[in-house]
Amino acid sequence: LDGEEAGAVFALLARYSSFQGSHYRAGGFQAAIHGACFDVLLTEFGCALECFASPMNARYARFCSAHPATDAAFGSLGSFFQFKPTSGSFESNPPFDDATISKMV
């Protein structure tokens, strides 16, 4: 990694570490579907974008994430709540908190 890449990786890891409590055993705020489910969504429905992912868990190359400032360098399109598609099929598995789920409705 060059200096710029190393800095981007550091920023990404620091952001997500602080976001989930920075303890090495801290869990995430969501559970992912099985990889085979992502494959079916892609092949059967043309779904190739995740609405809630991170550079560390994204299954597809295109994804929306909670931290666009650090995640854009790794392919994030930005926040799901700013994402305005006009067509397509998208996988949405939001964090399991009332505020995020309520905002989606």
PDB file of N, CA, C and O in Angstrom, residues 21-86:
ATOM      1  N   GLY A  21     -18.150   0.359  19.057  1.00  0.00           N
ATOM      2  CA  GLY A  21     -17.771   0.285  20.448  1.00  0.00           C
ATOM      3  C   GLY A  21     -16.296   0.037  20.687  1.00  0.00           C
ATOM      4  O   GLY A  21     -15.858  -0.001  21.818  1.00  0.00           O
ATOM      5  N   SER A  22     -15.526  -0.174  19.675  1.00  0.00           N
ATOM      6  CA  SER A  22     -14.077  -0.345  19.680  1.00  0.00           C
ATOM      7  C   SER A  22     -13.549  -1.509  20.515  1.00  0.00           C
ATOM      8  O   SER A  22     -12.364  -1.647  20.693  1.00  0.00           O
ATOM      9  N   HIS A  23     -14.398  -2.356  21.013  1.00  0.00           N
ATOM     10  CA  HIS A  23     -13.927  -3.557  21.703  1.00  0.00           C
ATOM     11  C   HIS A  23     -13.778  -4.664  20.670  1.00  0.00           C
ATOM     12  O   HIS A  23     -14.604  -4.803  19.770  1.00  0.00           O
ATOM     13  N   TYR A  24     -12.708  -5.446  20.792  1.00  0.00           N
ATOM     14  CA  TYR A  24     -12.448  -6.461  19.769  1.00  0.00           C
ATOM     15  C   TYR A  24     -13.557  -7.496  19.655  1.00  0.00           C
ATOM     16  O   TYR A  24     -13.682  -8.180  18.642  1.00  0.00           O
ATOM     17  N   ARG A  25     -14.392  -7.631  20.667  1.00  0.00           N
ATOM     18  CA  ARG A  25     -15.493  -8.587  20.609  1.00  0.00           C
ATOM     19  C   ARG A  25     -16.829  -7.918  20.311  1.00  0.00           C
ATOM     20  O   ARG A  25     -17.866  -8.559  20.350  1.00  0.00           O
ATOM     21  N   ALA A  26     -16.808  -6.652  20.015  1.00  0.00           N
ATOM     22  CA  ALA A  26     -18.048  -5.932  19.735  1.00  0.00           C
ATOM     23  C   ALA A  26     -18.669  -6.475  18.458  1.00  0.00           C
ATOM     24  O   ALA A  26     -17.989  -6.701  17.473  1.00  0.00           O
ATOM     25  N   GLY A  27     -19.953  -6.654  18.501  1.00  0.00           N
ATOM     26  CA  GLY A  27     -20.647  -7.171  17.330  1.00  0.00           C
ATOM     27  C   GLY A  27     -21.124  -6.056  16.432  1.00  0.00           C
ATOM     28  O   GLY A  27     -21.037  -4.888  16.763  1.00  0.00           O
ATOM     29  N   GLY A  28     -21.638  -6.444  15.289  1.00  0.00           N
ATOM     30  CA  GLY A  28     -22.201  -5.473  14.374  1.00  0.00           C
ATOM     31  C   GLY A  28     -23.639  -5.169  14.729  1.00  0.00           C
ATOM     32  O   GLY A  28     -24.185  -5.686  15.700  1.00  0.00           O
ATOM     33  N   PHE A  29     -24.259  -4.334  13.934  1.00  0.00           N
ATOM     34  CA  PHE A  29     -25.637  -3.942  14.169  1.00  0.00           C
ATOM     35  C   PHE A  29     -26.598  -4.654  13.224  1.00  0.00           C
ATOM     36  O   PHE A  29     -27.744  -4.284  13.128  1.00  0.00           O
ATOM     37  N   GLN A  30     -26.113  -5.650  12.513  1.00  0.00           N
ATOM     38  CA  GLN A  30     -26.980  -6.367  11.600  1.00  0.00           C
ATOM     39  C   GLN A  30     -26.394  -7.743  11.312  1.00  0.00           C
ATOM     40  O   GLN A  30     -25.223  -7.998  11.550  1.00  0.00           O
ATOM     41  N   ALA A  31     -27.251  -8.602  10.831  1.00  0.00           N
ATOM     42  CA  ALA A  31     -26.823  -9.943  10.432  1.00  0.00           C
ATOM     43  C   ALA A  31     -26.984 -10.041   8.916  1.00  0.00           C
ATOM     44  O   ALA A  31     -27.956  -9.541   8.354  1.00  0.00           O
ATOM     45  N   ALA A  32     -26.035 -10.635   8.256  1.00  0.00           N
ATOM     46  CA  ALA A  32     -26.077 -10.746   6.801  1.00  0.00           C
ATOM     47  C   ALA A  32     -26.808 -12.009   6.374  1.00  0.00           C
ATOM     48  O   ALA A  32     -26.862 -12.992   7.109  1.00  0.00           O
ATOM     49  N   ILE A  33     -27.356 -11.969   5.187  1.00  0.00           N
ATOM     50  CA  ILE A  33     -27.933 -13.188   4.620  1.00  0.00           C
ATOM     51  C   ILE A  33     -26.790 -14.058   4.103  1.00  0.00           C
ATOM     52  O   ILE A  33     -25.674 -13.589   3.910  1.00  0.00           O
ATOM     53  N   HIS A  34     -27.074 -15.297   3.889  1.00  0.00           N
ATOM     54  CA  HIS A  34     -26.070 -16.256   3.403  1.00  0.00           C
ATOM     55  C   HIS A  34     -25.621 -15.872   1.987  1.00  0.00           C
ATOM     56  O   HIS A  34     -26.394 -15.342   1.196  1.00  0.00           O
ATOM     57  N   GLY A  35     -24.368 -16.163   1.677  1.00  0.00           N
ATOM     58  CA  GLY A  35     -23.815 -15.844   0.360  1.00  0.00           C
ATOM     59  C   GLY A  35     -24.623 -16.420  -0.786  1.00  0.00           C
ATOM     60  O   GLY A  35     -24.758 -15.791  -1.842  1.00  0.00           O
ATOM     61  N   ALA A  36     -25.177 -17.617  -0.587  1.00  0.00           N
ATOM     62  CA  ALA A  36     -25.995 -18.233  -1.646  1.00  0.00           C
ATOM     63  C   ALA A  36     -27.240 -17.394  -1.933  1.00  0.00           C
ATOM     64  O   ALA A  36     -27.695 -17.333  -3.080  1.00  0.00           O
ATOM     65  N   CYS A  37     -27.762 -16.733  -0.923  1.00  0.00           N
ATOM     66  CA  CYS A  37     -28.929 -15.858  -1.138  1.00  0.00           C
ATOM     67  C   CYS A  37     -28.552 -14.658  -2.007  1.00  0.00           C
ATOM     68  O   CYS A  37     -29.313 -14.274  -2.898  1.00  0.00           O
ATOM     69  N   PHE A  38     -27.370 -14.083  -1.738  1.00  0.00           N
ATOM     70  CA  PHE A  38     -26.899 -12.985  -2.586  1.00  0.00           C
ATOM     71  C   PHE A  38     -26.753 -13.446  -4.036  1.00  0.00           C
ATOM     72  O   PHE A  38     -27.090 -12.721  -4.971  1.00  0.00           O
ATOM     73  N   ASP A  39     -26.249 -14.668  -4.233  1.00  0.00           N
ATOM     74  CA  ASP A  39     -26.078 -15.206  -5.589  1.00  0.00           C
ATOM     75  C   ASP A  39     -27.416 -15.343  -6.306  1.00  0.00           C
ATOM     76  O   ASP A  39     -27.533 -15.012  -7.484  1.00  0.00           O
ATOM     77  N   VAL A  40     -28.444 -15.810  -5.587  1.00  0.00           N
ATOM     78  CA  VAL A  40     -29.777 -15.947  -6.179  1.00  0.00           C
ATOM     79  C   VAL A  40     -30.351 -14.573  -6.516  1.00  0.00           C
ATOM     80  O   VAL A  40     -30.930 -14.382  -7.589  1.00  0.00           O
ATOM     81  N   LEU A  41     -30.189 -13.620  -5.608  1.00  0.00           N
ATOM     82  CA  LEU A  41     -30.675 -12.269  -5.886  1.00  0.00           C
ATOM     83  C   LEU A  41     -30.038 -11.700  -7.148  1.00  0.00           C
ATOM     84  O   LEU A  41     -30.702 -11.054  -7.957  1.00  0.00           O
ATOM     85  N   LEU A  42     -28.753 -11.974  -7.334  1.00  0.00           N
ATOM     86  CA  LEU A  42     -28.043 -11.484  -8.512  1.00  0.00           C
ATOM     87  C   LEU A  42     -28.510 -12.185  -9.780  1.00  0.00           C
ATOM     88  O   LEU A  42     -28.876 -11.533 -10.762  1.00  0.00           O
ATOM     89  N   THR A  43     -28.529 -13.502  -9.771  1.00  0.00           N
ATOM     90  CA  THR A  43     -28.845 -14.246 -10.995  1.00  0.00           C
ATOM     91  C   THR A  43     -30.329 -14.225 -11.360  1.00  0.00           C
ATOM     92  O   THR A  43     -30.670 -14.152 -12.533  1.00  0.00           O
ATOM     93  N   GLU A  44     -31.204 -14.269 -10.367  1.00  0.00           N
ATOM     94  CA  GLU A  44     -32.646 -14.341 -10.650  1.00  0.00           C
ATOM     95  C   GLU A  44     -33.323 -12.981 -10.759  1.00  0.00           C
ATOM     96  O   GLU A  44     -34.333 -12.842 -11.429  1.00  0.00           O
ATOM     97  N   PHE A  45     -32.786 -11.984 -10.063  1.00  0.00           N
ATOM     98  CA  PHE A  45     -33.448 -10.682 -10.015  1.00  0.00           C
ATOM     99  C   PHE A  45     -32.576  -9.529 -10.505  1.00  0.00           C
ATOM    100  O   PHE A  45     -33.011  -8.384 -10.500  1.00  0.00           O
ATOM    101  N   GLY A  46     -31.339  -9.816 -10.875  1.00  0.00           N
ATOM    102  CA  GLY A  46     -30.444  -8.766 -11.345  1.00  0.00           C
ATOM    103  C   GLY A  46     -30.035  -7.794 -10.249  1.00  0.00           C
ATOM    104  O   GLY A  46     -29.616  -6.668 -10.533  1.00  0.00           O
ATOM    105  N   CYS A  47     -30.158  -8.216  -9.015  1.00  0.00           N
ATOM    106  CA  CYS A  47     -29.798  -7.367  -7.879  1.00  0.00           C
ATOM    107  C   CYS A  47     -28.280  -7.315  -7.758  1.00  0.00           C
ATOM    108  O   CYS A  47     -27.633  -8.335  -7.573  1.00  0.00           O
ATOM    109  N   ALA A  48     -27.709  -6.137  -7.884  1.00  0.00           N
ATOM    110  CA  ALA A  48     -26.256  -5.999  -7.818  1.00  0.00           C
ATOM    111  C   ALA A  48     -25.841  -4.808  -6.966  1.00  0.00           C
ATOM    112  O   ALA A  48     -24.775  -4.248  -7.151  1.00  0.00           O
ATOM    113  N   LEU A  49     -26.714  -4.403  -6.033  1.00  0.00           N
ATOM    114  CA  LEU A  49     -26.386  -3.300  -5.146  1.00  0.00           C
ATOM    115  C   LEU A  49     -26.974  -3.570  -3.767  1.00  0.00           C
ATOM    116  O   LEU A  49     -28.139  -3.944  -3.647  1.00  0.00           O
ATOM    117  N   GLU A  50     -26.162  -3.357  -2.741  1.00  0.00           N
ATOM    118  CA  GLU A  50     -26.610  -3.486  -1.356  1.00  0.00           C
ATOM    119  C   GLU A  50     -26.901  -2.094  -0.809  1.00  0.00           C
ATOM    120  O   GLU A  50     -26.090  -1.183  -0.955  1.00  0.00           O
ATOM    121  N   CYS A  51     -28.044  -1.943  -0.170  1.00  0.00           N
ATOM    122  CA  CYS A  51     -28.435  -0.642   0.373  1.00  0.00           C
ATOM    123  C   CYS A  51     -27.748  -0.326   1.692  1.00  0.00           C
ATOM    124  O   CYS A  51     -27.607   0.835   2.048  1.00  0.00           O
ATOM    125  N   PHE A  52     -27.350  -1.354   2.436  1.00  0.00           N
ATOM    126  CA  PHE A  52     -26.687  -1.163   3.724  1.00  0.00           C
ATOM    127  C   PHE A  52     -25.520  -2.136   3.800  1.00  0.00           C
ATOM    128  O   PHE A  52     -25.700  -3.324   4.079  1.00  0.00           O
ATOM    129  N   ALA A  53     -24.320  -1.648   3.558  1.00  0.00           N
ATOM    130  CA  ALA A  53     -23.128  -2.500   3.606  1.00  0.00           C
ATOM    131  C   ALA A  53     -21.953  -1.645   4.064  1.00  0.00           C
ATOM    132  O   ALA A  53     -22.106  -0.463   4.366  1.00  0.00           O
ATOM    133  N   SER A  54     -20.810  -2.250   4.118  1.00  0.00           N
ATOM    134  CA  SER A  54     -19.572  -1.527   4.390  1.00  0.00           C
ATOM    135  C   SER A  54     -18.516  -2.114   3.471  1.00  0.00           C
ATOM    136  O   SER A  54     -18.702  -3.201   2.921  1.00  0.00           O
ATOM    137  N   PRO A  55     -17.405  -1.442   3.304  1.00  0.00           N
ATOM    138  CA  PRO A  55     -16.347  -2.016   2.466  1.00  0.00           C
ATOM    139  C   PRO A  55     -15.845  -3.365   2.989  1.00  0.00           C
ATOM    140  O   PRO A  55     -15.303  -4.155   2.247  1.00  0.00           O
ATOM    141  N   MET A  56     -16.095  -3.628   4.266  1.00  0.00           N
ATOM    142  CA  MET A  56     -15.608  -4.881   4.851  1.00  0.00           C
ATOM    143  C   MET A  56     -16.585  -6.036   4.707  1.00  0.00           C
ATOM    144  O   MET A  56     -16.204  -7.182   4.896  1.00  0.00           O
ATOM    145  N   ASN A  57     -17.851  -5.749   4.388  1.00  0.00           N
ATOM    146  CA  ASN A  57     -18.801  -6.847   4.256  1.00  0.00           C
ATOM    147  C   ASN A  57     -19.625  -6.816   2.972  1.00  0.00           C
ATOM    148  O   ASN A  57     -20.542  -7.607   2.806  1.00  0.00           O
ATOM    149  N   ALA A  58     -19.324  -5.903   2.062  1.00  0.00           N
ATOM    150  CA  ALA A  58     -20.104  -5.794   0.821  1.00  0.00           C
ATOM    151  C   ALA A  58     -19.905  -7.027  -0.046  1.00  0.00           C
ATOM    152  O   ALA A  58     -18.790  -7.469  -0.274  1.00  0.00           O
ATOM    153  N   ARG A  59     -20.987  -7.571  -0.517  1.00  0.00           N
ATOM    154  CA  ARG A  59     -20.947  -8.732  -1.405  1.00  0.00           C
ATOM    155  C   ARG A  59     -20.821  -8.280  -2.865  1.00  0.00           C
ATOM    156  O   ARG A  59     -20.218  -8.950  -3.680  1.00  0.00           O
ATOM    157  N   TYR A  60     -21.440  -7.154  -3.177  1.00  0.00           N
ATOM    158  CA  TYR A  60     -21.414  -6.631  -4.541  1.00  0.00           C
ATOM    159  C   TYR A  60     -20.446  -5.447  -4.612  1.00  0.00           C
ATOM    160  O   TYR A  60     -20.131  -4.820  -3.610  1.00  0.00           O
ATOM    161  N   ALA A  61     -20.025  -5.110  -5.815  1.00  0.00           N
ATOM    162  CA  ALA A  61     -19.096  -3.995  -6.009  1.00  0.00           C
ATOM    163  C   ALA A  61     -19.760  -2.655  -5.724  1.00  0.00           C
ATOM    164  O   ALA A  61     -19.099  -1.698  -5.343  1.00  0.00           O
ATOM    165  N   ARG A  62     -21.071  -2.587  -5.892  1.00  0.00           N
ATOM    166  CA  ARG A  62     -21.814  -1.355  -5.649  1.00  0.00           C
ATOM    167  C   ARG A  62     -22.591  -1.486  -4.354  1.00  0.00           C
ATOM    168  O   ARG A  62     -23.293  -2.466  -4.135  1.00  0.00           O
ATOM    169  N   PHE A  63     -22.459  -0.480  -3.491  1.00  0.00           N
ATOM    170  CA  PHE A  63     -23.159  -0.536  -2.211  1.00  0.00           C
ATOM    171  C   PHE A  63     -23.308   0.865  -1.630  1.00  0.00           C
ATOM    172  O   PHE A  63     -22.566   1.781  -1.976  1.00  0.00           O
ATOM    173  N   CYS A  64     -24.282   1.011  -0.762  1.00  0.00           N
ATOM    174  CA  CYS A  64     -24.450   2.224   0.025  1.00  0.00           C
ATOM    175  C   CYS A  64     -23.949   1.902   1.434  1.00  0.00           C
ATOM    176  O   CYS A  64     -23.992   0.747   1.859  1.00  0.00           O
ATOM    177  N   SER A  65     -23.485   2.933   2.141  1.00  0.00           N
ATOM    178  CA  SER A  65     -22.923   2.673   3.462  1.00  0.00           C
ATOM    179  C   SER A  65     -23.208   3.814   4.421  1.00  0.00           C
ATOM    180  O   SER A  65     -23.610   4.904   4.020  1.00  0.00           O
ATOM    181  N   ALA A  66     -22.965   3.563   5.697  1.00  0.00           N
ATOM    182  CA  ALA A  66     -23.240   4.536   6.753  1.00  0.00           C
ATOM    183  C   ALA A  66     -22.210   5.652   6.816  1.00  0.00           C
ATOM    184  O   ALA A  66     -22.484   6.714   7.373  1.00  0.00           O
ATOM    185  N   HIS A  67     -21.025   5.420   6.273  1.00  0.00           N
ATOM    186  CA  HIS A  67     -19.936   6.390   6.405  1.00  0.00           C
ATOM    187  C   HIS A  67     -19.306   6.707   5.040  1.00  0.00           C
ATOM    188  O   HIS A  67     -18.185   6.308   4.753  1.00  0.00           O
ATOM    189  N   PRO A  68     -20.013   7.442   4.195  1.00  0.00           N
ATOM    190  CA  PRO A  68     -19.499   7.723   2.852  1.00  0.00           C
ATOM    191  C   PRO A  68     -18.131   8.415   2.831  1.00  0.00           C
ATOM    192  O   PRO A  68     -17.337   8.179   1.920  1.00  0.00           O
ATOM    193  N   ALA A  69     -17.845   9.227   3.818  1.00  0.00           N
ATOM    194  CA  ALA A  69     -16.577   9.960   3.814  1.00  0.00           C
ATOM    195  C   ALA A  69     -15.371   9.027   3.823  1.00  0.00           C
ATOM    196  O   ALA A  69     -14.374   9.285   3.155  1.00  0.00           O
ATOM    197  N   THR A  70     -15.467   7.940   4.572  1.00  0.00           N
ATOM    198  CA  THR A  70     -14.354   6.990   4.606  1.00  0.00           C
ATOM    199  C   THR A  70     -14.564   5.836   3.620  1.00  0.00           C
ATOM    200  O   THR A  70     -13.593   5.240   3.166  1.00  0.00           O
ATOM    201  N   ASP A  71     -15.802   5.535   3.291  1.00  0.00           N
ATOM    202  CA  ASP A  71     -16.102   4.348   2.485  1.00  0.00           C
ATOM    203  C   ASP A  71     -16.030   4.582   0.978  1.00  0.00           C
ATOM    204  O   ASP A  71     -15.891   3.634   0.206  1.00  0.00           O
ATOM    205  N   ALA A  72     -16.125   5.826   0.539  1.00  0.00           N
ATOM    206  CA  ALA A  72     -16.125   6.116  -0.903  1.00  0.00           C
ATOM    207  C   ALA A  72     -14.866   5.604  -1.593  1.00  0.00           C
ATOM    208  O   ALA A  72     -14.926   5.130  -2.729  1.00  0.00           O
ATOM    209  N   ALA A  73     -13.744   5.670  -0.909  1.00  0.00           N
ATOM    210  CA  ALA A  73     -12.487   5.193  -1.500  1.00  0.00           C
ATOM    211  C   ALA A  73     -12.524   3.700  -1.811  1.00  0.00           C
ATOM    212  O   ALA A  73     -11.736   3.194  -2.599  1.00  0.00           O
ATOM    213  N   PHE A  74     -13.489   2.993  -1.203  1.00  0.00           N
ATOM    214  CA  PHE A  74     -13.598   1.543  -1.388  1.00  0.00           C
ATOM    215  C   PHE A  74     -14.845   1.150  -2.176  1.00  0.00           C
ATOM    216  O   PHE A  74     -15.203  -0.016  -2.232  1.00  0.00           O
ATOM    217  N   GLY A  75     -15.523   2.132  -2.770  1.00  0.00           N
ATOM    218  CA  GLY A  75     -16.639   1.832  -3.657  1.00  0.00           C
ATOM    219  C   GLY A  75     -18.016   2.236  -3.193  1.00  0.00           C
ATOM    220  O   GLY A  75     -18.992   2.036  -3.909  1.00  0.00           O
ATOM    221  N   SER A  76     -18.156   2.794  -1.999  1.00  0.00           N
ATOM    222  CA  SER A  76     -19.476   3.196  -1.519  1.00  0.00           C
ATOM    223  C   SER A  76     -20.056   4.294  -2.405  1.00  0.00           C
ATOM    224  O   SER A  76     -19.353   5.228  -2.806  1.00  0.00           O
ATOM    225  N   LEU A  77     -21.342   4.198  -2.682  1.00  0.00           N
ATOM    226  CA  LEU A  77     -22.054   5.222  -3.441  1.00  0.00           C
ATOM    227  C   LEU A  77     -22.602   6.310  -2.520  1.00  0.00           C
ATOM    228  O   LEU A  77     -23.195   7.267  -2.989  1.00  0.00           O
ATOM    229  N   GLY A  78     -22.422   6.149  -1.222  1.00  0.00           N
ATOM    230  CA  GLY A  78     -22.935   7.110  -0.251  1.00  0.00           C
ATOM    231  C   GLY A  78     -24.030   6.492   0.595  1.00  0.00           C
ATOM    232  O   GLY A  78     -24.252   5.285   0.592  1.00  0.00           O
ATOM    233  N   SER A  79     -24.743   7.325   1.293  1.00  0.00           N
ATOM    234  CA  SER A  79     -25.806   6.884   2.184  1.00  0.00           C
ATOM    235  C   SER A  79     -27.007   6.369   1.384  1.00  0.00           C
ATOM    236  O   SER A  79     -27.392   6.967   0.371  1.00  0.00           O
ATOM    237  N   PHE A  80     -27.626   5.315   1.883  1.00  0.00           N
ATOM    238  CA  PHE A  80     -28.857   4.817   1.271  1.00  0.00           C
ATOM    239  C   PHE A  80     -29.916   5.910   1.237  1.00  0.00           C
ATOM    240  O   PHE A  80     -30.690   6.008   0.285  1.00  0.00           O
ATOM    241  N   PHE A  81     -29.937   6.742   2.247  1.00  0.00           N
ATOM    242  CA  PHE A  81     -30.980   7.757   2.345  1.00  0.00           C
ATOM    243  C   PHE A  81     -30.791   8.906   1.355  1.00  0.00           C
ATOM    244  O   PHE A  81     -31.685   9.723   1.168  1.00  0.00           O
ATOM    245  N   GLN A  82     -29.669   8.967   0.686  1.00  0.00           N
ATOM    246  CA  GLN A  82     -29.435   9.926  -0.394  1.00  0.00           C
ATOM    247  C   GLN A  82     -29.463   9.232  -1.766  1.00  0.00           C
ATOM    248  O   GLN A  82     -29.385   9.883  -2.797  1.00  0.00           O
ATOM    249  N   PHE A  83     -29.577   7.918  -1.795  1.00  0.00           N
ATOM    250  CA  PHE A  83     -29.582   7.112  -3.012  1.00  0.00           C
ATOM    251  C   PHE A  83     -30.956   7.213  -3.660  1.00  0.00           C
ATOM    252  O   PHE A  83     -31.967   6.906  -3.032  1.00  0.00           O
ATOM    253  N   LYS A  84     -31.016   7.661  -4.885  1.00  0.00           N
ATOM    254  CA  LYS A  84     -32.291   7.897  -5.577  1.00  0.00           C
ATOM    255  C   LYS A  84     -32.340   7.170  -6.922  1.00  0.00           C
ATOM    256  O   LYS A  84     -32.342   7.787  -7.979  1.00  0.00           O
ATOM    257  N   PRO A  85     -32.413   5.838  -6.905  1.00  0.00           N
ATOM    258  CA  PRO A  85     -32.465   5.113  -8.179  1.00  0.00           C
ATOM    259  C   PRO A  85     -33.813   5.316  -8.860  1.00  0.00           C
ATOM    260  O   PRO A  85     -34.826   5.585  -8.215  1.00  0.00           O
ATOM    261  N   THR A  86     -33.824   5.189 -10.162  1.00  0.00           N
ATOM    262  CA  THR A  86     -35.076   5.283 -10.909  1.00  0.00           C
ATOM    263  C   THR A  86     -35.573   3.911 -11.340  1.00  0.00           C
ATOM    264  O   THR A  86     -36.718   3.771 -11.745  1.00  0.00           O
TER     265      THR A  86
END
